[in-house]
CSV table of C-alpha atoms in Angstrom, one decimal:
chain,number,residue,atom,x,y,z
A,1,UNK,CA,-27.3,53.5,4.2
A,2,UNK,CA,-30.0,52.4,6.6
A,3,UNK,CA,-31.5,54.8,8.9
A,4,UNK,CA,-32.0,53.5,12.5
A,5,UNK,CA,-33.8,54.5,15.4
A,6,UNK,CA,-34.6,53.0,19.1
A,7,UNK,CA,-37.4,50.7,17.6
A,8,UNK,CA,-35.1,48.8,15.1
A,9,UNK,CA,-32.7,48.2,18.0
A,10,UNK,CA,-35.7,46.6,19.7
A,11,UNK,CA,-36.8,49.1,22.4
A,12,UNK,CA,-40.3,50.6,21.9
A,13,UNK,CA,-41.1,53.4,23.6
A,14,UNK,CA,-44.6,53.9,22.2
A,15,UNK,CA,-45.1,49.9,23.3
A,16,UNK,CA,-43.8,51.5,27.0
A,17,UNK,CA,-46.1,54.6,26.8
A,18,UNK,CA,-49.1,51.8,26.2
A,19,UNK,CA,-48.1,49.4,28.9
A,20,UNK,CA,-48.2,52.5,31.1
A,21,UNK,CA,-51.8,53.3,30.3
A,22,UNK,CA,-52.7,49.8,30.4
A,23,UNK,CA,-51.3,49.8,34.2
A,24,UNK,CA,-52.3,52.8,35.4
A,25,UNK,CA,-56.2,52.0,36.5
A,26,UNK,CA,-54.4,48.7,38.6
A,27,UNK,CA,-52.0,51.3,40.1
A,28,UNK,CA,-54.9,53.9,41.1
A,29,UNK,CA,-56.9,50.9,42.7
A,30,UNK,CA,-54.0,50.0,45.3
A,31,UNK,CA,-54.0,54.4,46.3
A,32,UNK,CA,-54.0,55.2,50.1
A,33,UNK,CA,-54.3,58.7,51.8
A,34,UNK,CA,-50.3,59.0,52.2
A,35,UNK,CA,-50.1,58.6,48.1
A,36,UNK,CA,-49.6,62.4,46.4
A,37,UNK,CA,-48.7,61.9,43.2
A,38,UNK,CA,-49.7,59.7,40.2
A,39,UNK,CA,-47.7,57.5,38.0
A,40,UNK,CA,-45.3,58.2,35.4
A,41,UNK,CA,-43.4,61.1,37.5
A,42,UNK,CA,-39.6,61.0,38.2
A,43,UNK,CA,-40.2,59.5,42.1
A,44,UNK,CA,-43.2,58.4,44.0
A,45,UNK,CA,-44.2,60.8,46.7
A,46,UNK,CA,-46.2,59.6,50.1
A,47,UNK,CA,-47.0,61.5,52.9
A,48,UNK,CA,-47.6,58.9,56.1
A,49,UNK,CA,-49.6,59.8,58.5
A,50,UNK,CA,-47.8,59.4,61.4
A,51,UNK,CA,-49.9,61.0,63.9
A,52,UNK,CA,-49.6,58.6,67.3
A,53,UNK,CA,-46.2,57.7,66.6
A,54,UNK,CA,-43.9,59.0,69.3
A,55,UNK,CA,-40.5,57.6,67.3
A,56,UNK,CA,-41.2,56.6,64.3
A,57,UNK,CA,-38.9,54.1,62.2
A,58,UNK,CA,-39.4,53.5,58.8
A,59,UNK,CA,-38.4,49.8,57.7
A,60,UNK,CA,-38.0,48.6,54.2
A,61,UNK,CA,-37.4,45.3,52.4
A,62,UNK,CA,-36.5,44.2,48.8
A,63,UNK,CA,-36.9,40.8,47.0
A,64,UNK,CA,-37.7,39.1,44.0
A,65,UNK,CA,-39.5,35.6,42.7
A,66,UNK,CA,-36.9,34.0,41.5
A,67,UNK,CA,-36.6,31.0,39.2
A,68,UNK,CA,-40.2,30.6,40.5
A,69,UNK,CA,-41.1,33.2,37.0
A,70,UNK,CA,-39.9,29.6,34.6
A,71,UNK,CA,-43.2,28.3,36.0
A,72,UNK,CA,-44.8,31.4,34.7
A,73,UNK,CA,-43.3,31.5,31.5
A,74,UNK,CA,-44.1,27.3,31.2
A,75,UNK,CA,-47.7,28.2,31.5
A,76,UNK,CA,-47.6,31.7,29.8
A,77,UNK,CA,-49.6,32.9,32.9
A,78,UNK,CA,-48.9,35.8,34.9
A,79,UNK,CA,-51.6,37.0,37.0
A,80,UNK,CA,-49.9,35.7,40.1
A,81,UNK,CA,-46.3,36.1,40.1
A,82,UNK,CA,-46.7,39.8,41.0
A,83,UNK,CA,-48.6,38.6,44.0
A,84,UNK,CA,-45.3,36.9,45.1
A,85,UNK,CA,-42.7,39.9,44.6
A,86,UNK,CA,-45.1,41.7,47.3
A,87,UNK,CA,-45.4,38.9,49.2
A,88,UNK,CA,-41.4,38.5,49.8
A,89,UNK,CA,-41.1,42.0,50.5
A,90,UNK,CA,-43.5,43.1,52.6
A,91,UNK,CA,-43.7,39.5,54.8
A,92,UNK,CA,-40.3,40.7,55.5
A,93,UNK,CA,-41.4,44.2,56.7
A,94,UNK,CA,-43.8,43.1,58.9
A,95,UNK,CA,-41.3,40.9,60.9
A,96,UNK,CA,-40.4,44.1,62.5
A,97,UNK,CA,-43.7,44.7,63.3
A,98,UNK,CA,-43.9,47.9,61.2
A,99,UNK,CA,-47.1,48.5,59.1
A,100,UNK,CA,-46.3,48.6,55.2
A,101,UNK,CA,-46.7,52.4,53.3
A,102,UNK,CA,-45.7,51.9,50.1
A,103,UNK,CA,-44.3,49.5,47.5
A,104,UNK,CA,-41.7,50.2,43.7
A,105,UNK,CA,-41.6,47.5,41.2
A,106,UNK,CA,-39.4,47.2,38.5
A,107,UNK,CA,-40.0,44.8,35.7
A,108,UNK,CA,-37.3,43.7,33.2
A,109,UNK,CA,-37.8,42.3,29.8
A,110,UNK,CA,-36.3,41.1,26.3
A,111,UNK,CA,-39.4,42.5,24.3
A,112,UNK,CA,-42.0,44.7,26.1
A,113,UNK,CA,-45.5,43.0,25.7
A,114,UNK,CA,-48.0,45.6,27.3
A,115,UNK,CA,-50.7,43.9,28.0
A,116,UNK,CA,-48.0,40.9,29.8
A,117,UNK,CA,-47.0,44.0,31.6
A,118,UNK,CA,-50.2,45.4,32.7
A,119,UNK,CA,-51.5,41.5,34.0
A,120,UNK,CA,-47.6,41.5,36.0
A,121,UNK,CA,-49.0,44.8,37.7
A,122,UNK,CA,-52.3,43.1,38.4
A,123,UNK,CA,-50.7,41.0,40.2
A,124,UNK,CA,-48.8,43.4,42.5
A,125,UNK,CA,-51.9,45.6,42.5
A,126,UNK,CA,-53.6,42.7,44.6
A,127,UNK,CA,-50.6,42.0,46.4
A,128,UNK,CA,-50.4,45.6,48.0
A,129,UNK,CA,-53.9,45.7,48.5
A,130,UNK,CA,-54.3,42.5,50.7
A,131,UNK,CA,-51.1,43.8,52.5
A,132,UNK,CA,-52.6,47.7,52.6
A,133,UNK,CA,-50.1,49.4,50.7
A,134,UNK,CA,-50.1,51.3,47.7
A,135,UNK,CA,-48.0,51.4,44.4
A,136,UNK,CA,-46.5,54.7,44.3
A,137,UNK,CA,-43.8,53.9,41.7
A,138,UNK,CA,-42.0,51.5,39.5
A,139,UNK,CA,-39.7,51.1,36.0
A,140,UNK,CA,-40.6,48.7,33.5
A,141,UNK,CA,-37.1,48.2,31.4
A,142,UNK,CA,-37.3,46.8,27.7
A,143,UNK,CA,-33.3,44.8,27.2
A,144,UNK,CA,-33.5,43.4,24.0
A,145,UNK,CA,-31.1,40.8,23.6
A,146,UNK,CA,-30.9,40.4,27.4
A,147,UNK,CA,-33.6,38.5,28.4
A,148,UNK,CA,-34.7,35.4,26.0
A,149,UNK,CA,-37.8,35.7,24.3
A,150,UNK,CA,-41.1,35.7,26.3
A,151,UNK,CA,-39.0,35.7,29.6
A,152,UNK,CA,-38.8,38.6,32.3
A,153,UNK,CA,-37.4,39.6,35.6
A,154,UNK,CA,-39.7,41.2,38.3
A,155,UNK,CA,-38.4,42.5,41.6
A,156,UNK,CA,-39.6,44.7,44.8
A,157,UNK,CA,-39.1,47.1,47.5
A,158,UNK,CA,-41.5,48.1,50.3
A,159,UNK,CA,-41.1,50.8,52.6
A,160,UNK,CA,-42.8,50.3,56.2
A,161,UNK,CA,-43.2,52.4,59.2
A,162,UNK,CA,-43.0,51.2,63.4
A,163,UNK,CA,-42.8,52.9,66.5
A,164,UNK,CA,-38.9,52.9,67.9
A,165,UNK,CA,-40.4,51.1,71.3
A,166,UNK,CA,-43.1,48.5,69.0
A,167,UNK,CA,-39.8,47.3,67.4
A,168,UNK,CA,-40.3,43.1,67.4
A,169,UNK,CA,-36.7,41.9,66.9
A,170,UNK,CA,-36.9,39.1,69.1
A,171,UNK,CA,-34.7,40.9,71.9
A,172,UNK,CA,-37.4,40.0,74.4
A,173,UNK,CA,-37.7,36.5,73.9
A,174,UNK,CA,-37.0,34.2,77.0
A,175,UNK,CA,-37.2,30.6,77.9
A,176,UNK,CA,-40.3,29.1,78.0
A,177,UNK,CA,-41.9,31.3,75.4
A,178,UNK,CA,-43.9,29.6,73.0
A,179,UNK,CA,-43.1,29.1,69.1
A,180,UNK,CA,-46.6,29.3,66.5
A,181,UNK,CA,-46.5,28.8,63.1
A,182,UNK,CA,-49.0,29.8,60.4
A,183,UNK,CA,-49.7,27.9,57.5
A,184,UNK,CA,-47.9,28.2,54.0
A,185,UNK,CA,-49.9,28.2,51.0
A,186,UNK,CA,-47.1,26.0,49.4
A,187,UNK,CA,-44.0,26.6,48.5
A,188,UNK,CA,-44.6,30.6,48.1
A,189,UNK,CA,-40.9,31.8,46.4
A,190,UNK,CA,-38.4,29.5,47.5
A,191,UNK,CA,-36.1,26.2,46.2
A,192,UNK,CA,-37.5,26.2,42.6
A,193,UNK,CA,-33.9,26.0,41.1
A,194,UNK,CA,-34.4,22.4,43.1
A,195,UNK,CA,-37.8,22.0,42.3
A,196,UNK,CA,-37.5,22.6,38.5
A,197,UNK,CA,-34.5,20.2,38.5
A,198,UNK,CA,-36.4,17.4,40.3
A,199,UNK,CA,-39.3,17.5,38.3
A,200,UNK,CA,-38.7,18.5,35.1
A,201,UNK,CA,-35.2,17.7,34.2
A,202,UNK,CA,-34.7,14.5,36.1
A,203,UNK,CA,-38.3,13.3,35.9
A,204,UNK,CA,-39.4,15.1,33.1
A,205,UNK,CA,-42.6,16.2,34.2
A,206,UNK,CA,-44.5,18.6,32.6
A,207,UNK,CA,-46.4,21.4,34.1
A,208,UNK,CA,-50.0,19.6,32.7
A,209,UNK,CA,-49.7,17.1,34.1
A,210,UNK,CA,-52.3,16.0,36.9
A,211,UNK,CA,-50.6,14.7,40.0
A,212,UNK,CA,-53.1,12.6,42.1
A,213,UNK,CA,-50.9,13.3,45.8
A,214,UNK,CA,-51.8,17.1,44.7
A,215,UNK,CA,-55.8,16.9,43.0
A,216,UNK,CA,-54.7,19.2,40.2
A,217,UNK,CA,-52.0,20.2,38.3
A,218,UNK,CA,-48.4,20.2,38.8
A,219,UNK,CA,-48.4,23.7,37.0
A,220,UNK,CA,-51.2,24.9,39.4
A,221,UNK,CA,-49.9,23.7,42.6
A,222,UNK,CA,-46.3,24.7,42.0
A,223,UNK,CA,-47.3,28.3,40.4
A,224,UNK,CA,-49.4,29.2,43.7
A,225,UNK,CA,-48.6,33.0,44.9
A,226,UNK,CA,-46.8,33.5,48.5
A,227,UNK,CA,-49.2,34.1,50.9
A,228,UNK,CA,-49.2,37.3,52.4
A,229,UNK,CA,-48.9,37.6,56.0
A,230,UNK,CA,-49.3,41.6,56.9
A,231,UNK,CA,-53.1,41.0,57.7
A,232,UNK,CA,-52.5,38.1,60.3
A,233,UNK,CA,-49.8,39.9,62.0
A,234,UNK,CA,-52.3,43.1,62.0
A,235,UNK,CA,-55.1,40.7,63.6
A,236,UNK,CA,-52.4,39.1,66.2
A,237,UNK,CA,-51.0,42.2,67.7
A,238,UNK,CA,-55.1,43.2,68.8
A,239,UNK,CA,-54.7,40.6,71.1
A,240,UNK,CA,-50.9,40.0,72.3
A,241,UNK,CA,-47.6,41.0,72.2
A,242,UNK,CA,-45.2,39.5,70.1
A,243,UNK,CA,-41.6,39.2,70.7
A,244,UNK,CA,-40.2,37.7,67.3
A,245,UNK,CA,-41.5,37.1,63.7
A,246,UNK,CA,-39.9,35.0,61.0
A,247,UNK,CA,-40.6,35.0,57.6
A,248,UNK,CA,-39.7,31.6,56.4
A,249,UNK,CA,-38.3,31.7,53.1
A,250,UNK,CA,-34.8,30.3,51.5
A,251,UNK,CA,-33.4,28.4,54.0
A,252,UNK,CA,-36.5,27.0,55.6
A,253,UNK,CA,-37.1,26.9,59.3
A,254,UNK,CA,-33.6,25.7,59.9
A,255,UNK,CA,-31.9,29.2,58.7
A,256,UNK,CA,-34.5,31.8,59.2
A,257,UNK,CA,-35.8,31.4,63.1
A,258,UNK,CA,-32.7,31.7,64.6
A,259,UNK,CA,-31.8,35.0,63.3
A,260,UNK,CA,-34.7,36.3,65.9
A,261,UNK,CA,-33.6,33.9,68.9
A,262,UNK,CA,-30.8,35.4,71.3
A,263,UNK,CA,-27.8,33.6,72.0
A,264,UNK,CA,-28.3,31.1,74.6
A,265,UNK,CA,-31.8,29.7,73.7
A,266,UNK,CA,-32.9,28.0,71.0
A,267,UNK,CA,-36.1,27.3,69.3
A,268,UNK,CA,-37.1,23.5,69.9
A,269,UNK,CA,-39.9,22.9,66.9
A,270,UNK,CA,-42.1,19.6,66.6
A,271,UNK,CA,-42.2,19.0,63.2
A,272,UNK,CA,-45.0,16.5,63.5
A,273,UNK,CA,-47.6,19.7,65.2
A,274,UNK,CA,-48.6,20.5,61.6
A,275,UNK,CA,-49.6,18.3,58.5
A,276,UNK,CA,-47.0,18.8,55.7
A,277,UNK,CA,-48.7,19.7,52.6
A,278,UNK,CA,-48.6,16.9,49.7
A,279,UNK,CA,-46.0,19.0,47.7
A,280,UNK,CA,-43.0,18.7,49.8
A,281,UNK,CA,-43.7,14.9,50.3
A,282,UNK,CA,-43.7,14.8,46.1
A,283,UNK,CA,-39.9,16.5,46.2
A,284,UNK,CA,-38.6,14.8,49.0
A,285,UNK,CA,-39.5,11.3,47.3
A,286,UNK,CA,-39.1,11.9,43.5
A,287,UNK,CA,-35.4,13.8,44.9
A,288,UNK,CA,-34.6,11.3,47.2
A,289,UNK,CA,-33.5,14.7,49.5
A,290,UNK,CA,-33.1,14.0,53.1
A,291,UNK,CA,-35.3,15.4,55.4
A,292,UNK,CA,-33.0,18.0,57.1
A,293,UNK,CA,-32.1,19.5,53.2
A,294,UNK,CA,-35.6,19.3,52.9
A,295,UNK,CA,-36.4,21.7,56.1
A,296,UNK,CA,-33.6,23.5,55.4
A,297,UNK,CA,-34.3,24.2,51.5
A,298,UNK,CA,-38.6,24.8,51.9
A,299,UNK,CA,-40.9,26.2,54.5
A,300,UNK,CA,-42.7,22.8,54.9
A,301,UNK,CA,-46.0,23.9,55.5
A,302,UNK,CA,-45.0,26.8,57.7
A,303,UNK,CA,-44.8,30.2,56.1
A,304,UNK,CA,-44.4,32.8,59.3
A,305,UNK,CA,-43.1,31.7,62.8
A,306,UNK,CA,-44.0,33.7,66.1
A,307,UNK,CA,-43.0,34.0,69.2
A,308,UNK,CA,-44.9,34.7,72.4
A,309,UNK,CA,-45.2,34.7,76.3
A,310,UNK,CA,-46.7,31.6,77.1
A,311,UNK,CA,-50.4,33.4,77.9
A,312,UNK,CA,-50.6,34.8,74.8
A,313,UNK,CA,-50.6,31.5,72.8
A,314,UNK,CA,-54.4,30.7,73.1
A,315,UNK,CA,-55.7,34.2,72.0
A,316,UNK,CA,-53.4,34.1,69.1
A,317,UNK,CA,-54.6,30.8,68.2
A,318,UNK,CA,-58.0,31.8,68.6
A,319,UNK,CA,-57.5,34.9,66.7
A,320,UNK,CA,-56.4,33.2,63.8
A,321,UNK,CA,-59.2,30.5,63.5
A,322,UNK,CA,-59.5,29.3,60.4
A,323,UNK,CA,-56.1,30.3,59.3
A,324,UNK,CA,-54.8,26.9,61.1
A,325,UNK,CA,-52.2,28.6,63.3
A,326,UNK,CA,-50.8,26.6,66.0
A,327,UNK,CA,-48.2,26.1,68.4
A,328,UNK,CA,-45.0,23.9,67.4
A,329,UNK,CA,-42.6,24.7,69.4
A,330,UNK,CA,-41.1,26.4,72.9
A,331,UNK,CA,-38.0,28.1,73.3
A,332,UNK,CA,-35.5,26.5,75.8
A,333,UNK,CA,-31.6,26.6,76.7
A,334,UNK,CA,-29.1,25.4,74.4
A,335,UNK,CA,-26.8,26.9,71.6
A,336,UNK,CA,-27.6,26.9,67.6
A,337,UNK,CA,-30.8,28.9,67.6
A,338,UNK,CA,-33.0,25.6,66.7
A,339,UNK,CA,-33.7,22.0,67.5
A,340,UNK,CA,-35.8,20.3,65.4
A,341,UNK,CA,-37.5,17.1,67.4
């Protein structure tokens, strides 16, 4: 009779011990003062520093990439999807205005590769620093017969922490207030069930191919990591005070800005005050997808919305020069949350 241990039935743990080693120096390089313990323990400890916090609230978000990871596996590239599962979360975080602590990862695959493993954590590891958080913890879970071969899953969670009274939840917005929108850097995390669809199953595209409406690669273009707003809101709240942040993600600017306007305004946005980048235009033509499906599926160009008192418009602008922030809206009466005009 044959003899059988965990390797036969295709989980390796000296392959998991190794993908741990591999990780651990991108891990150390995301470490911030609140971060007391090291990797590989049961649970991730952090001490936050929360001197000048009179009632603090800690805030916390998890997400995923989503079908975005086929792009990854098309390519067999994945330094940036990591990038993204930090991105969702912690963009959502900082819609409260809390600052991020700390963020958990935990990466599923058929076969563990540990050197696929340790690039995913890259990936994260430059996620957390842009946003300022460190890695305090994670699981990496080897499923064989789960996940097909080469293929993974890769989700998030970020802990946060704001002051009770610096709470933004869009309470304090009123009429006349004044709607800005910072630039995506594409289509970040969202629609790629659509996306993948349109392109490569009805058009049969392929993720080489050079598309002259983008100047590179479909691949390139469509693989782009979520930006990562924590730093801009950081910048903004220097300078004014901001009464409601929305992270645009599934459901566009149609679904995700009125869950911070109160009942009885709505959020009238001019969809011609920013240039739609060449990649929606591509999906909207080659799917023949109206344009409401189309603000209602993507961001279109606009990643995080804000809202502020009408003095505070230019200083936010001016903060975020370069960053091509700009008003696109105001709030007004009406019912419905948004108007798109």
């Amino acid at each position: 009779m044959s003899r059988f241990d965990y390797k036969t039935a295709g989980v390796d743990i000296d392959a998991g011990k190794y993908a741990i080693e591999l990780m651990k120096e991108h891990v150390k390089s995301t470490e911030t003062p609140g971060v007391i313990s090291d990797i590989g323990g049961f649970g991730g400890l952090f001490q936050p520093d929360l001197e000048g916090y009179k009632n603090p609230v800690f805030v916390s978000g998890a997400d995923g990439v989503g079908t975005k990871l086929k792009i990854a596996f098309m390519l067999d590239r994945h330094d940036t999807v990591g990038i993204d599962c930090v991105a969702m979360c912690v963009n959502d975080v900082v819609c409260t205005g809390a600052v991020p602590l700390f963020f958990l990862d935990y990466i599923a695959t058929g076969k563990l590769e540990p050197k696929k493993i340790a690039t995913l954590v890259k990936g994260i590891s430059d996620g957390c620093k842009t946003a300022g958080c460190a890695i305090i913890g994670g699981e990496t879970a080897e499923m064989p017969g789960f996940y097909a071969n080469g293929e993974y899953d890769i989700a998030g969670f970020a802990v946060g922490v704001v002051d009770r009274d610096n709470i933004i939840d869009g309470s304090k917005i009123n009429e006349g207030d004044v709607v800005l929108g910072i630039p995506s850097s594409g289509l970040h995390s969202n629609g790629f069930s659509l996306v993948r669809r349109i392109l490569f199953e009805q058009h049969k595209l392929k993720v080489d191919t050079y598309i002259e409406l983008l100047g590179k690669s479909l691949g390139e273009e469509l693989l782009h990591p979520t930006k990562i707003y924590v730093p801009h809101v950081k910048r903004v709240q220097r300078v004014a005070k901001l009464k409601g942040i929305a992270h645009i993600t599934g459901g566009g600017i149609i679904e995700n800005v009125p869950r911070i306007i109160p009942q009885g305004l709505i959020a009238e946005i001019n969809v011609k005050s920013w240039q739609i980048p060449p990649v929606f235009t591509l999906i909207k033509k080659l799917g023949q997808i109206e344009n409401m499906e189309m603000f209602r599926t993507f961001n279109m160009g606009i990643g995080m919305v804000m809202v502020a008192a009408p003095k505070d418009a230019e200083f936010i602008v001016k903060e975020l020069t370069g960053e091509g922030a700009c008003v696109i809206g105001r709030i007004t009466r009406g019912t419905g949350g948004i108007k798109l005009c």
